[in-house]
Amino acid sequence: MTSAAEHRRPVPSDGEAILNALPNPVLLVAPDGKIVDANMAAESFFEISTQFLQRQSLKELVPFGSPLLALIDQVRSSGSPVNEYKVDLGTPRIGGDRQVDLHVAPLTERPGHIVVMLQERTIADKMDRQLTHRSAARSVIALAAMLAHEIKNPLSGIRGAAQLIEPVLPAEDREFTRLICAETDRIRDLLDQMEVFSDDRPPQLAPVNLHAVLDHVEQVARAGFAHGIAIRQDYDPSLPFAQGNRDQLVQVFLNLAKNAAEAIEEGASQGEIVFQTAFRPGIRMSVPGSPERISLPLEVCVHDTGAGIHDDILPHLFDPFVTSKSTGKGLGLALVAKIIRDHGGMIDCRSANRRTTFRVLLPMAGRQES
């Protein structure tokens, strides 16, 4: 005889394991609108545990009059699955901008029960952009290698010629040769930065304590570019080690912290930088150059209360030579994206209401999954 607990289980244990491996939130909704079960991705999406979800009605979790409720009624009456795209499920508790694609289907084994799968649109779009960035980065790498080789040699000749003719020029004309030298030096420095992109060797990875990395970045920031700006930590104390290269990750978060400090200085008399970490299971991506897919459960966010990023720039923020700074070259965030890509990770940015967040997702040490 089966127990009451077993009757409440929507799937056998193997099925639960499969559902929990899915990156998309999945809910099972009873005829009375109560949530019967949910996978781990649903816990992450709604930011509450399955046990708490099971005490909720779906209408208590979604916005008032949400199309999802009407879709469930439609599926229940027709017995046929329905898809709906770009539905807003944002609420003040989970965030106001949460567009999702909905896949709603009846569970034939349990009449009246409905399976709801959510695919967060922002995540899907950003993952698509990550793949586009990878393709674009390969083109930039080839271009960088060619530019560095073909341009630096003639630059040396131009600079040398300017230095040779400077002594024989009248004093009032020597400023032009000095201008030539200064500009060739500037182009050389730019090419040196571009050469970083042509280094396609995989990084040497090892277990890395992300909190130790962020503590080091905070120490450098307080002593230099972020002196006088409030810096706060919001760490998950149980965060596992990342699989990464410590020096490169320091470079990543130093760059993000520096951008945050500059945004605060430009956009506000007072501001704050927050380093935040969390464990977020559910997202997986392919490893560059490998058929493997790895989980990216380690989340590191750098928040700032600066001037923000213009909507026109935001979709292209990690592309080379894209910058909102009058003196910037647009290579810093492109390099950050390359390093995170080489780690098999993901980076995205949100900016609204004078709050900008760079979010980095990284693999956990020793837990690759195909």
CSV table of C-alpha atoms in Angstrom, one decimal, residues 45-173:
chain,number,residue,atom,x,y,z
A,45,PHE,CA,13.4,31.7,-10.2
A,46,PHE,CA,10.8,32.4,-7.4
A,47,GLU,CA,13.6,32.6,-4.7
A,48,ILE,CA,11.7,30.2,-2.3
A,49,SER,CA,12.0,26.5,-1.5
A,50,THR,CA,9.8,23.8,-3.0
A,51,GLN,CA,8.3,23.2,0.5
A,52,PHE,CA,7.1,26.8,0.6
A,53,LEU,CA,5.9,26.7,-3.1
A,54,GLN,CA,3.8,23.7,-2.2
A,55,ARG,CA,1.9,25.9,0.3
A,56,GLN,CA,1.1,28.5,-2.4
A,57,SER,CA,-1.5,29.0,-5.0
A,58,LEU,CA,0.0,30.0,-8.4
A,59,LYS,CA,-2.0,33.2,-8.5
A,60,GLU,CA,-0.2,34.3,-5.3
A,61,LEU,CA,3.1,34.1,-7.1
A,62,VAL,CA,2.4,35.8,-10.5
A,63,PRO,CA,1.1,39.3,-11.2
A,64,PHE,CA,-2.6,40.0,-10.9
A,65,GLY,CA,-4.5,38.9,-14.0
A,66,SER,CA,-1.4,37.2,-15.4
A,67,PRO,CA,-2.0,35.5,-18.9
A,68,LEU,CA,-0.5,32.3,-17.3
A,69,LEU,CA,-3.7,31.8,-15.3
A,70,ALA,CA,-5.8,32.0,-18.4
A,71,LEU,CA,-3.5,29.7,-20.3
A,72,ILE,CA,-3.8,27.1,-17.6
A,73,ASP,CA,-7.6,27.3,-17.8
A,74,GLN,CA,-7.4,27.0,-21.6
A,75,VAL,CA,-5.1,23.9,-21.4
A,76,ARG,CA,-7.3,22.3,-18.8
A,77,SER,CA,-10.5,22.7,-20.9
A,78,SER,CA,-8.9,21.8,-24.2
A,79,GLY,CA,-6.6,19.1,-23.1
A,80,SER,CA,-3.9,20.4,-25.5
A,81,PRO,CA,-0.6,22.1,-24.8
A,82,VAL,CA,-0.2,25.8,-25.4
A,83,ASN,CA,2.9,28.0,-25.8
A,84,GLU,CA,3.0,31.7,-25.1
A,85,TYR,CA,6.1,34.0,-25.6
A,86,LYS,CA,7.4,37.0,-23.8
A,87,VAL,CA,5.0,37.0,-20.9
A,88,ASP,CA,5.8,39.3,-17.9
A,89,LEU,CA,5.9,37.4,-14.6
A,90,GLY,CA,7.7,40.1,-12.7
A,91,THR,CA,6.6,41.0,-9.2
A,92,PRO,CA,8.2,43.3,-6.6
A,93,ARG,CA,9.4,40.2,-4.7
A,94,ILE,CA,11.3,38.5,-7.5
A,95,GLY,CA,12.0,41.6,-9.6
A,96,GLY,CA,9.9,43.8,-11.9
A,97,ASP,CA,11.4,42.7,-15.2
A,98,ARG,CA,11.0,39.0,-15.7
A,99,GLN,CA,9.8,38.1,-19.2
A,100,VAL,CA,9.4,34.4,-19.9
A,101,ASP,CA,8.3,32.0,-22.6
A,102,LEU,CA,5.6,29.7,-21.3
A,103,HIS,CA,5.0,26.1,-22.2
A,104,VAL,CA,1.8,24.8,-20.6
A,105,ALA,CA,0.6,21.2,-21.0
A,106,PRO,CA,-1.8,18.7,-19.3
A,107,LEU,CA,-0.4,15.8,-17.3
A,108,THR,CA,-2.5,13.0,-18.8
A,109,GLU,CA,-1.6,10.6,-15.9
A,110,ARG,CA,-3.2,13.0,-13.4
A,111,PRO,CA,-6.5,14.6,-14.8
A,112,GLY,CA,-6.7,18.3,-14.1
A,113,HIS,CA,-3.1,18.7,-13.3
A,114,ILE,CA,-1.1,21.1,-15.5
A,115,VAL,CA,2.7,21.2,-16.1
A,116,VAL,CA,4.1,24.7,-16.6
A,117,MET,CA,7.6,25.3,-17.9
A,118,LEU,CA,9.1,28.8,-17.9
A,119,GLN,CA,12.1,29.9,-20.0
A,120,GLU,CA,13.3,33.2,-18.8
A,121,ARG,CA,13.5,35.4,-21.8
A,122,THR,CA,16.3,37.6,-20.5
A,123,ILE,CA,18.5,34.5,-19.8
A,124,ALA,CA,17.7,33.0,-23.2
A,125,ASP,CA,18.5,36.3,-25.0
A,126,LYS,CA,21.7,36.7,-23.0
A,127,MET,CA,22.9,33.2,-23.7
A,128,ASP,CA,22.3,33.8,-27.4
A,129,ARG,CA,24.4,36.9,-27.1
A,130,GLN,CA,27.1,35.0,-25.3
A,131,LEU,CA,27.3,32.6,-28.3
A,132,THR,CA,27.4,35.6,-30.7
A,133,HIS,CA,30.1,37.2,-28.6
A,134,ARG,CA,32.1,34.0,-28.9
A,135,SER,CA,31.9,34.0,-32.6
A,136,ALA,CA,32.7,37.7,-32.8
A,137,ALA,CA,35.6,37.2,-30.4
A,138,ARG,CA,37.2,34.7,-32.7
A,139,SER,CA,37.0,37.2,-35.5
A,140,VAL,CA,38.6,39.9,-33.3
A,141,ILE,CA,41.4,37.5,-32.3
A,142,ALA,CA,42.3,36.9,-35.9
A,143,LEU,CA,42.1,40.6,-36.6
A,144,ALA,CA,44.2,41.5,-33.6
A,145,ALA,CA,47.0,39.1,-34.5
A,146,MET,CA,47.1,40.5,-38.1
A,147,LEU,CA,47.0,44.1,-37.0
A,148,ALA,CA,49.7,43.7,-34.4
A,149,HIS,CA,52.1,42.0,-36.9
A,150,GLU,CA,51.4,44.2,-39.9
A,151,ILE,CA,51.1,47.6,-38.2
A,152,LYS,CA,53.7,47.7,-35.4
A,153,ASN,CA,56.7,47.3,-37.7
A,154,PRO,CA,55.9,50.3,-39.9
A,155,LEU,CA,55.0,52.3,-36.8
A,156,SER,CA,58.6,51.8,-35.5
A,157,GLY,CA,59.9,53.1,-38.8
A,158,ILE,CA,57.6,56.2,-38.7
A,159,ARG,CA,58.6,57.0,-35.1
A,160,GLY,CA,62.3,56.5,-35.9
A,161,ALA,CA,62.1,58.8,-38.9
A,162,ALA,CA,60.4,61.5,-36.9
A,163,GLN,CA,63.2,61.3,-34.2
A,164,LEU,CA,65.9,61.5,-37.0
A,165,ILE,CA,64.5,64.7,-38.6
A,166,GLU,CA,63.6,66.5,-35.4
A,167,PRO,CA,67.1,67.9,-34.7
A,168,VAL,CA,67.3,69.5,-38.2
A,169,LEU,CA,63.9,71.2,-38.0
A,170,PRO,CA,63.4,74.7,-36.8
A,171,ALA,CA,62.3,74.9,-33.2
A,172,GLU,CA,58.8,76.0,-34.1
A,173,ASP,CA,58.3,72.8,-36.2
